[in-house]
Amino acid sequence: MTKTSAIAIQIVTGDARPIYRQIVDGIRIEIATGNIQHGSKLPSVRALAIQLTINANTVAKAYAELTAQGLLESRKGLGIFVAEPKQMLSRDEQEKRLQEASQRFINDVMYLDFSPEELTAYLLNELQQLQTT
């Protein structure tokens, strides 16, 4: 029997993102940082809903989105698992998404009075922390 990996995410009620998006983002970070390994079994929809004290439909929606993105896979009768990494997007699509994310970031921080050097240093630090955790 496969041991279920714990998911260390918290739901922030004041967050502008919907709860299912917080779950999606939290699981993506847990996978990216290696806190949840590829092939690991995740808690059932009901178990994660109980852990986070939220509606099971919200967890199901997050799991469905992560499955559609290719990060999770459902194994009939066994549960939800972290999928092996595979790039499903073309290079052009990757660049388009990077550009869109960059524009959202710039729009969010342009009025915060940080220099480009400060923003670059902050981003590099954050990326390095992701790689070392």
XYZ file of N, CA, C and O in Angstrom:
532
model
N 0.845 -1.188 0.000
C 0.000 0.000 0.000
C 0.887 1.246 0.000
O 1.843 1.339 0.742
N 0.570 2.203 -0.851
C 1.329 3.427 -0.996
C 0.959 4.407 0.109
O -0.210 4.628 0.383
N 1.994 5.007 0.719
C 1.756 5.987 1.763
C 1.337 7.317 1.131
O 1.903 7.750 0.137
N 0.352 7.957 1.722
C -0.140 9.238 1.226
C 0.756 10.363 1.720
O 1.089 10.435 2.899
N 1.154 11.245 0.794
C 1.983 12.399 1.148
C 1.121 13.494 1.758
O 0.015 13.759 1.290
N 1.643 14.114 2.791
C 0.948 15.241 3.404
C 1.133 16.472 2.525
O 2.164 16.641 1.882
N 0.134 17.312 2.497
C 0.212 18.555 1.735
C 0.228 19.702 2.732
O -0.731 19.903 3.467
N 1.328 20.441 2.744
C 1.501 21.527 3.705
C 1.094 22.855 3.085
O 1.926 23.663 2.700
N -0.209 23.045 2.946
C -0.712 24.321 2.435
C -1.757 24.855 3.403
O -2.357 24.098 4.154
N -1.914 26.154 3.359
C -2.922 26.788 4.199
C -3.803 27.670 3.326
O -3.342 28.271 2.360
N -5.054 27.746 3.685
C -5.997 28.607 2.992
C -6.056 29.937 3.740
O -6.230 29.965 4.952
N -5.890 31.024 2.989
C -5.927 32.362 3.569
C -7.244 33.016 3.154
O -7.470 33.264 1.964
N -8.104 33.259 4.122
C -9.434 33.770 3.807
C -9.413 35.166 3.196
O -10.282 35.513 2.415
N -8.429 35.975 3.510
C -8.346 37.326 2.959
C -7.683 37.397 1.602
O -7.588 38.469 1.002
N -7.216 36.279 1.090
C -6.528 36.225 -0.198
C -7.522 36.522 -1.324
O -8.653 36.042 -1.301
N -7.096 37.284 -2.309
C -7.966 37.614 -3.441
C -8.219 36.402 -4.341
O -9.211 36.370 -5.059
N -7.310 35.422 -4.283
C -7.486 34.225 -5.119
C -8.584 33.344 -4.544
O -8.710 33.205 -3.336
N -9.360 32.707 -5.406
C -10.349 31.745 -4.903
C -9.645 30.602 -4.174
O -8.460 30.330 -4.408
N -10.374 29.918 -3.315
C -9.783 28.847 -2.509
C -9.205 27.742 -3.384
O -8.094 27.268 -3.143
N -9.924 27.356 -4.440
C -9.391 26.284 -5.285
C -8.061 26.701 -5.918
O -7.148 25.898 -6.066
N -7.910 27.993 -6.254
C -6.666 28.498 -6.847
C -5.534 28.452 -5.831
O -4.399 28.149 -6.160
N -5.851 28.754 -4.563
C -4.835 28.659 -3.508
C -4.342 27.218 -3.378
O -3.155 26.983 -3.169
N -5.259 26.269 -3.506
C -4.874 24.854 -3.434
C -4.002 24.496 -4.624
O -2.945 23.861 -4.468
N -4.415 24.895 -5.819
C -3.634 24.621 -7.032
C -2.227 25.201 -6.888
O -1.229 24.507 -7.099
N -2.146 26.472 -6.505
C -0.841 27.122 -6.360
C 0.000 26.450 -5.280
O 1.201 26.240 -5.455
N -0.631 26.102 -4.169
C 0.096 25.453 -3.075
C 0.656 24.100 -3.472
O 1.819 23.780 -3.167
N -0.129 23.303 -4.164
C 0.347 21.981 -4.591
C 1.433 22.129 -5.652
O 2.438 21.410 -5.629
N 1.275 23.081 -6.561
C 2.308 23.317 -7.585
C 3.636 23.667 -6.922
O 4.687 23.161 -7.327
N 3.604 24.511 -5.908
C 4.840 24.890 -5.209
C 5.420 23.690 -4.472
O 6.632 23.459 -4.492
N 4.575 22.912 -3.826
C 5.047 21.723 -3.107
C 5.742 20.746 -4.063
O 6.752 20.153 -3.726
N 5.204 20.608 -5.272
C 5.816 19.726 -6.268
C 7.114 20.343 -6.787
O 8.148 19.671 -6.875
N 7.078 21.639 -7.117
C 8.249 22.321 -7.679
C 9.436 22.319 -6.722
O 10.589 22.207 -7.146
N 9.153 22.435 -5.428
C 10.236 22.467 -4.442
C 10.683 21.074 -4.016
O 11.643 20.939 -3.271
N 9.975 20.048 -4.468
C 10.351 18.683 -4.109
C 9.795 18.223 -2.780
O 10.117 17.134 -2.317
N 8.946 19.038 -2.159
C 8.327 18.617 -0.901
C 7.364 17.463 -1.120
O 7.119 16.674 -0.218
N 6.788 17.408 -2.324
C 5.984 16.265 -2.738
C 6.659 15.702 -3.980
O 6.804 16.400 -4.980
N 7.096 14.471 -3.893
C 7.854 13.838 -4.978
C 6.935 13.308 -6.078
O 5.783 12.977 -5.830
N 7.486 13.193 -7.266
C 6.765 12.576 -8.381
C 6.452 11.135 -8.018
O 7.273 10.436 -7.435
N 5.235 10.722 -8.304
C 4.791 9.381 -7.966
C 4.135 9.274 -6.601
O 3.578 8.242 -6.256
N 4.193 10.355 -5.820
C 3.597 10.343 -4.485
C 2.077 10.350 -4.574
O 1.493 11.003 -5.441
N 1.462 9.652 -3.650
C 0.004 9.645 -3.559
C -0.441 10.840 -2.728
O 0.117 11.114 -1.671
N -1.459 11.543 -3.221
C -1.996 12.687 -2.493
C -3.201 12.253 -1.672
O -3.814 11.214 -1.947
N -3.556 13.054 -0.678
C -4.754 12.738 0.106
C -5.989 12.704 -0.800
O -6.040 13.395 -1.818
N -6.967 11.936 -0.413
C -8.227 11.906 -1.160
C -8.867 13.287 -1.092
O -8.507 14.125 -0.258
N -9.819 13.506 -1.974
C -10.548 14.780 -1.983
C -11.150 15.033 -0.608
O -11.007 16.114 -0.038
N -11.786 14.022 -0.060
C -12.434 14.172 1.247
C -11.410 14.457 2.355
O -11.620 15.346 3.186
N -10.287 13.739 2.330
C -9.275 13.918 3.376
C -8.679 15.326 3.339
O -8.496 15.960 4.387
N -8.378 15.827 2.139
C -7.814 17.177 2.050
C -8.861 18.225 2.423
O -8.543 19.216 3.079
N -10.105 17.993 2.047
C -11.173 18.923 2.425
C -11.305 19.001 3.944
O -11.459 20.085 4.511
N -11.207 17.869 4.607
C -11.283 17.848 6.073
C -10.076 18.559 6.666
O -10.204 19.369 7.584
N -8.878 18.280 6.117
C -7.652 18.920 6.613
C -7.745 20.439 6.518
O -7.356 21.156 7.440
N -8.270 20.927 5.393
C -8.337 22.369 5.161
C -9.645 23.001 5.631
O -9.811 24.211 5.522
N -10.551 22.173 6.130
C -11.891 22.578 6.564
C -12.607 23.399 5.488
O -13.047 24.532 5.713
N -12.679 22.792 4.301
C -13.371 23.406 3.175
C -14.265 22.363 2.510
O -14.208 21.181 2.848
N -15.040 22.798 1.544
C -15.943 21.916 0.822
C -15.149 20.974 -0.088
O -14.204 21.396 -0.759
N -15.551 19.720 -0.140
C -14.870 18.719 -0.969
C -14.924 19.081 -2.452
O -13.992 18.762 -3.209
N -15.981 19.749 -2.891
C -16.070 20.154 -4.297
C -14.949 21.117 -4.682
O -14.490 21.120 -5.824
N -14.514 21.931 -3.733
C -13.426 22.874 -3.986
C -12.125 22.115 -4.221
O -11.360 22.433 -5.136
N -11.864 21.107 -3.403
C -10.664 20.284 -3.582
C -10.757 19.525 -4.902
O -9.774 19.451 -5.653
N -11.924 18.990 -5.210
C -12.102 18.254 -6.465
C -11.804 19.161 -7.660
O -11.176 18.727 -8.633
N -12.241 20.417 -7.597
C -11.978 21.361 -8.678
C -10.483 21.623 -8.823
O -9.950 21.653 -9.940
N -9.781 21.776 -7.707
C -8.332 22.000 -7.746
C -7.616 20.777 -8.315
O -6.739 20.903 -9.175
N -7.983 19.591 -7.845
C -7.377 18.363 -8.359
C -7.646 18.212 -9.859
O -6.770 17.801 -10.619
N -8.861 18.556 -10.300
C -9.193 18.447 -11.725
C -8.331 19.387 -12.557
O -7.847 19.007 -13.634
N -8.122 20.594 -12.065
C -7.281 21.538 -12.806
C -5.840 21.046 -12.873
O -5.197 21.109 -13.924
N -5.312 20.551 -11.753
C -3.942 20.040 -11.743
C -3.794 18.808 -12.631
O -2.754 18.608 -13.259
N -4.827 18.009 -12.710
C -4.812 16.840 -13.596
C -4.823 17.299 -15.049
O -4.063 16.784 -15.875
N -5.639 18.292 -15.371
C -5.699 18.830 -16.733
C -4.360 19.451 -17.134
O -3.979 19.403 -18.309
N -3.637 19.996 -16.166
C -2.323 20.585 -16.435
C -1.230 19.523 -16.548
O -0.095 19.834 -16.896
N -1.573 18.284 -16.222
C -0.602 17.207 -16.321
C 0.270 17.024 -15.087
O 1.215 16.241 -15.105
N -0.052 17.737 -13.994
C 0.748 17.608 -12.773
C 0.295 16.438 -11.908
O 1.089 15.880 -11.158
N -0.988 16.093 -11.983
C -1.521 14.969 -11.219
C -2.122 13.962 -12.181
O -2.475 14.304 -13.309
N -2.232 12.729 -11.701
C -2.910 11.706 -12.482
C -3.754 10.862 -11.548
O -3.369 10.591 -10.413
N -4.909 10.491 -12.050
C -5.817 9.646 -11.280
C -5.601 8.206 -11.713
O -5.601 7.906 -12.902
N -5.402 7.331 -10.730
C -5.248 5.907 -11.014
C -6.476 5.209 -10.460
O -6.704 5.205 -9.246
N -7.246 4.643 -11.358
C -8.527 4.048 -11.007
C -8.383 3.076 -9.839
O -7.599 2.136 -9.881
N -9.148 3.329 -8.793
C -9.156 2.473 -7.619
C -7.994 2.681 -6.667
O -7.961 2.107 -5.585
N -7.025 3.533 -7.055
C -5.845 3.751 -6.216
C -5.771 5.157 -5.641
O -5.234 5.356 -4.560
N -6.241 6.149 -6.386
C -6.216 7.520 -5.884
C -5.556 8.481 -6.845
O -5.379 8.207 -8.028
N -5.159 9.636 -6.304
C -4.530 10.715 -7.076
C -3.037 10.717 -6.767
O -2.634 10.697 -5.605
N -2.228 10.783 -7.828
C -0.778 10.739 -7.688
C -0.151 11.904 -8.439
O -0.709 12.410 -9.415
N 1.059 12.296 -7.996
C 1.824 13.308 -8.711
C 2.389 12.641 -9.959
O 3.040 11.599 -9.878
N 2.097 13.233 -11.110
C 2.526 12.668 -12.390
C 4.023 12.879 -12.600
O 4.622 13.807 -12.044
N 4.599 12.025 -13.400
C 5.990 12.214 -13.806
C 6.059 13.474 -14.664
O 5.157 13.742 -15.451
N 7.140 14.245 -14.513
C 7.206 15.503 -15.258
C 7.287 15.267 -16.764
O 8.009 14.390 -17.224
N 6.508 16.048 -17.473
C 6.579 16.044 -18.935
C 6.116 17.411 -19.410
O 5.208 18.007 -18.840
N 6.779 17.910 -20.413
C 6.437 19.227 -20.933
C 5.358 19.054 -21.994
O 5.582 18.427 -23.014
N 4.189 19.582 -21.714
C 3.067 19.427 -22.628
C 2.867 20.670 -23.502
O 2.048 20.661 -24.392
N 3.632 21.732 -23.244
C 3.462 22.970 -23.983
C 4.616 23.166 -24.961
O 5.765 22.847 -24.647
N 4.304 23.735 -26.104
C 5.355 24.062 -27.066
C 6.191 25.211 -26.513
O 5.775 25.925 -25.591
N 7.344 25.408 -27.095
C 8.219 26.502 -26.657
C 7.513 27.848 -26.840
O 7.612 28.729 -25.997
N 6.785 28.005 -27.952
C 6.051 29.256 -28.184
C 5.012 29.491 -27.097
O 4.849 30.611 -26.608
N 4.290 28.436 -26.699
C 3.277 28.571 -25.651
C 3.933 28.883 -24.308
O 3.413 29.686 -23.529
N 5.074 28.252 -24.026
C 5.792 28.548 -22.782
C 6.187 30.025 -22.732
O 6.001 30.694 -21.714
N 6.722 30.528 -23.847
C 7.142 31.926 -23.894
C 5.946 32.871 -23.773
O 6.024 33.902 -23.106
N 4.831 32.513 -24.395
C 3.620 33.325 -24.301
C 3.153 33.399 -22.843
O 2.813 34.474 -22.337
N 3.147 32.265 -22.150
C 2.709 32.261 -20.747
C 3.677 33.028 -19.860
O 3.259 33.705 -18.920
N 4.971 32.924 -20.150
C 5.958 33.685 -19.393
C 5.730 35.175 -19.598
O 5.767 35.950 -18.636
N 5.479 35.582 -20.823
C 5.233 36.985 -21.104
C 3.978 37.477 -20.370
O 3.978 38.548 -19.769
N 2.911 36.683 -20.396
C 1.677 37.065 -19.706
C 1.895 37.183 -18.199
O 1.437 38.133 -17.570
N 2.611 36.219 -17.627
C 2.882 36.253 -16.182
C 3.762 37.446 -15.833
O 3.552 38.106 -14.808
N 4.733 37.737 -16.686
C 5.620 38.883 -16.449
C 4.825 40.184 -16.467
O 5.039 41.062 -15.617
N 3.911 40.308 -17.423
C 3.096 41.516 -17.503
C 2.199 41.679 -16.274
O 2.057 42.786 -15.753
N 1.611 40.570 -15.814
C 0.784 40.632 -14.593
C 1.635 41.079 -13.407
O 1.221 41.918 -12.605
N 2.837 40.516 -13.298
C 3.735 40.870 -12.206
C 4.088 42.360 -12.266
O 3.984 43.070 -11.266
N 4.478 42.819 -13.433
C 4.859 44.226 -13.584
C 3.687 45.139 -13.247
O 3.847 46.134 -12.542
N 2.507 44.795 -13.720
C 1.324 45.612 -13.408
C 1.034 45.640 -11.913
O 0.566 46.647 -11.384
N 1.321 44.544 -11.219
C 1.064 44.476 -9.776
C 2.085 45.255 -8.956
O 1.766 45.745 -7.874
N 3.326 45.385 -9.441
C 4.375 45.982 -8.608
C 4.876 47.340 -9.095
O 5.667 47.973 -8.406
N 4.393 47.808 -10.221
C 4.958 49.031 -10.788
C 4.761 50.265 -9.898
O 5.518 51.216 -9.989
N 3.796 50.241 -9.016
C 3.547 51.395 -8.146
C 4.083 51.204 -6.730
O 3.773 51.975 -5.842
N 4.898 50.192 -6.530
C 5.397 49.911 -5.187
C 6.718 50.603 -4.870
O 7.279 50.405 -3.812
N 7.229 51.382 -5.777
C 8.416 52.198 -5.537
C 9.679 51.372 -5.300
O 10.493 51.695 -4.439
N 9.835 50.272 -6.054
C 11.071 49.501 -6.032
C 11.805 49.742 -7.342
O 11.182 49.849 -8.406
N 13.114 49.785 -7.266
C 13.902 49.935 -8.487
C 13.938 48.604 -9.234
O 13.714 47.544 -8.639
N 14.228 48.634 -10.530
C 14.364 47.377 -11.270
C 15.419 46.444 -10.651
O 15.242 45.230 -10.638
N 16.473 47.018 -10.116
C 17.525 46.215 -9.480
C 17.003 45.500 -8.233
O 17.307 44.341 -7.992
N 16.186 46.219 -7.437
C 15.610 45.609 -6.236
C 14.652 44.479 -6.603
O 14.661 43.421 -5.973
N 13.841 44.695 -7.621
C 12.908 43.661 -8.059
C 13.648 42.445 -8.591
O 13.293 41.305 -8.276
N 14.685 42.688 -9.379
C 15.484 41.582 -9.923
C 16.131 40.785 -8.796
O 16.093 39.539 -8.805
N 16.703 41.472 -7.833
C 17.346 40.787 -6.704
C 16.323 39.967 -5.922
O 16.602 38.826 -5.527
N 15.149 40.520 -5.719
C 14.093 39.808 -4.991
C 13.678 38.547 -5.741
O 13.561 37.467 -5.157
N 13.438 38.691 -7.036
C 13.023 37.540 -7.840
C 14.100 36.453 -7.864
O 13.791 35.262 -7.735
N 15.347 36.841 -8.036
C 16.440 35.858 -8.030
C 16.510 35.124 -6.696
O 16.695 33.908 -6.656
N 16.349 35.864 -5.608
C 16.356 35.248 -4.283
C 15.222 34.231 -4.138
O 15.414 33.135 -3.646
N 14.028 34.609 -4.576
C 12.877 33.709 -4.496
C 13.098 32.459 -5.328
O 12.773 31.339 -4.895
N 13.630 32.616 -6.540
C 13.890 31.457 -7.395
C 14.944 30.538 -6.780
O 14.836 29.317 -6.838
N 15.978 31.133 -6.189
C 17.017 30.327 -5.526
C 16.440 29.560 -4.348
O 16.810 28.401 -4.120
N 15.544 30.154 -3.586
C 14.920 29.458 -2.471
C 14.090 28.282 -2.956
O 14.063 27.237 -2.313
N 13.409 28.426 -4.075
C 12.653 27.324 -4.641
C 13.571 26.163 -5.021
O 13.218 25.006 -4.848
N 14.739 26.474 -5.532
C 15.668 25.435 -5.959
C 16.354 24.734 -4.792
O 16.757 23.591 -4.928
N 16.502 25.421 -3.663
C 17.235 24.819 -2.541
C 16.339 24.129 -1.531
O 16.837 23.459 -0.648
N 15.014 24.302 -1.637
C 14.126 23.638 -0.671
C 13.733 22.279 -1.132
O 13.961 21.803 -2.158
